[in-house]
Amino acid sequence: LRRELIEQTTRLVDRRVPVLVGITDTSLAESIRLAGTAADAGCDAVVVAPTYYFPLQQRDLVTYVRQMIAELPLPLVLYNMPALTSASFAPESVAELLHEEAIVALKDSSGDLDYFRAVREVTRIRPDFTLLVGPEHLLAETLALGGDGGVTGGANIWPEPFVELYNAAFAREEETVARCSQCIARLGEVYRVGEFSIPAIIAHTKTAASLRGICSDPPAPPIAPSTPEEREQINRILATLNLLKPAQAKCTNVQ
Amino acid sequence: LRRELIEQTTRLVDRRVPVLVGITDTSLAESIRLAGTAADAGCDAVVVAPTYYFPLQQRDLVTYVRQMIAELPLPLVLYNMPALTSASFAPESVAELLHEEAIVALKDSSGDLDYFRAVREVTRIRPDFTLLVGPEHLLAETLALGGDGGVTGGANIWPEPFVELYNAAFAREEETVARCSQCIARLGEVYRVGEFSIPAIIAHTKTAASLRGICSDPPAPPIAPSTPEEREQINRILATLNLLKPAQAKCTNVQ
């Protein structure tokens, strides 16, 4: 099943951008098997979060990642997602793991700017190392802290402000950064429709993308789809942002 | 990989006892695929815990289990493990799900006797329904509350006191129950060797079983094995319990 999805993705992407595959699992052996499938399908890297079933301590987490690297056919991206997993990659553990060249990046979804700053500090010894942020409302702040970019869900709905913000940040165009941040904040209203939860963010992201004609609504179960009322609210938000007419999807006239 | 392990297990068990396969995953589709493998290999039932990555609310959890049942080739056992998953099966949700005949049992690892009592209460309308306890130090108490048995890790190391306690509880032989409970409590010292954690319980269970000649030491990564010092302490506990000489492994002479 996973093999089919990975192969379909690489076929569709057709090497235009890198394809990364999440291999987090409760067992090391399953993660390694999945990485092999990703490599066979022509992916560029694999992504692993700390285990989400067994709570690992830092020293066991470091051992686990080292055991994984020894068997991996592809570069590894660390995914720090403490809200959904049993542990965080402590900055000290990241520093230890940096000696492994196979580790090329870290995506931080903690939402904790102190953590982001600490990881940026310890990774300075590896200029090739990429540090990305998850929560998109922190994209501008983390770029200012030396971040290299983001893996931002909202870019699936409305890529323009994300791309513009990224370019403006490196060009030090502060007004553009501020305008794009405001667009991203407005888009964030989509996630807060209905009762707030991580599954709701996922469901509403798909609904919004669907309303823009990008994909179909339903998320993969067990994530429940947005209700019809929520869909209507999301539609209203997108209308306000002029996102229902593709030709006008620029990041300009947002109040 | 999982297919090979499941097939090896059913081959070794050879229908002497039921084989249950855990199918908990982050995605419904993967769980169903794994259940198909379990059915092909001749297993008797599958076991599912609430998702451990996405935090589901009770109504979504009930929907998720119903979606699963519609596709399952085998009976389903619910596994309540709030310490490691994103949710508990609330007694109200269990009551709702009981209308599905495919759900045949619940294993409760919460350690919460009020929860156990509440679930026993709502399941009384289904006399065929089996309610099992996880934490083995609660086996006697939960049998007294109307429980049907336990899925007890320690029985892999030392089955005798568990079997004797179970039989004595139904025969209302209180002294035997008390004596066996004491044996189980003493065995519990194994889990508290070193720094206490759920991975340590798993590692030490394997080490103890290995010291008794039942299997090899190392747990499946990412669980770290017991250290040599911990192994030595476990060995001493087993020696005190006369568990290193198989012929004497009765539940009698424990002080």
Coordinates of C-alpha atoms in Angstrom, one line a residue, chain A residues 1-2 25-30 33 49 51-57 59-60 64 67 79 81 83-85 195-199 202 221-224, chain B residues 1-2 25-30 33 49 51-57 59-60 64 67 79 81 83-85 195-199 202 221-224:
Chain A
L1 CA 0.0 0.0 0.0
R2 CA 2.6 2.5 1.1
D25 CA 7.1 3.7 13.0
T26 CA 7.1 1.9 16.4
S27 CA 9.7 -0.5 15.2
L28 CA 13.2 0.2 13.7
A29 CA 12.9 -2.7 11.3
E30 CA 9.6 -1.3 9.7
R33 CA 11.9 -1.5 5.3
A49 CA 10.3 11.7 14.2
T51 CA 8.9 7.1 18.2
Y52 CA 5.3 7.8 19.0
Y53 CA 4.4 4.7 21.0
F54 CA 7.4 4.0 23.3
P55 CA 8.7 7.0 25.2
L56 CA 12.4 7.0 24.6
Q57 CA 15.0 8.9 26.6
R59 CA 20.4 8.5 24.9
D60 CA 18.1 5.8 23.5
Y64 CA 18.0 4.5 17.7
Q67 CA 21.0 2.3 14.3
Y79 CA 11.3 15.7 12.5
M81 CA 7.1 17.0 16.7
A83 CA 3.0 17.4 20.6
L84 CA 2.4 14.0 18.8
T85 CA 5.5 11.9 19.7
E195 CA -13.3 22.7 17.4
F196 CA -9.5 23.2 17.3
S197 CA -7.4 20.0 17.0
I198 CA -4.5 18.7 14.9
P199 CA -6.8 16.3 13.0
I202 CA -5.4 18.3 8.4
P221 CA -9.0 7.9 8.0
P222 CA -8.8 8.1 11.0
I223 CA -8.8 11.8 10.3
A224 CA -12.5 12.8 10.0
Chain B
L1 CA 8.4 -8.4 7.5
R2 CA 5.3 -8.3 9.7
D25 CA -1.2 2.1 13.1
T26 CA -1.5 5.8 12.3
S27 CA -3.6 5.0 9.2
L28 CA -6.8 3.0 8.9
A29 CA -5.7 1.5 5.6
E30 CA -2.5 0.0 7.1
R33 CA -4.0 -4.5 5.5
A49 CA -5.5 0.7 20.5
T51 CA -4.3 5.9 17.4
Y52 CA -1.0 6.9 18.9
Y53 CA -0.1 9.8 16.6
F54 CA -3.2 11.8 15.9
P55 CA -5.2 12.7 19.0
L56 CA -8.8 11.6 18.3
Q57 CA -11.9 12.7 20.1
R59 CA -16.8 10.5 18.4
D60 CA -14.0 10.2 15.9
Y64 CA -12.7 5.0 13.3
Q67 CA -14.9 2.0 9.7
Y79 CA -6.8 -2.2 23.7
M81 CA -3.5 2.0 26.7
A83 CA -0.2 6.1 28.7
L84 CA 1.1 5.4 25.2
T85 CA -1.8 6.4 22.9
E195 CA 15.5 3.8 35.7
F196 CA 11.8 3.0 35.5
S197 CA 10.2 3.3 32.1
I198 CA 7.9 1.3 29.8
P199 CA 10.8 0.4 27.5
I202 CA 9.9 -4.6 28.0
P221 CA 14.8 -1.8 18.6
P222 CA 14.1 1.0 19.4
I223 CA 13.8 -0.6 22.8
A224 CA 17.3 -0.7 24.4

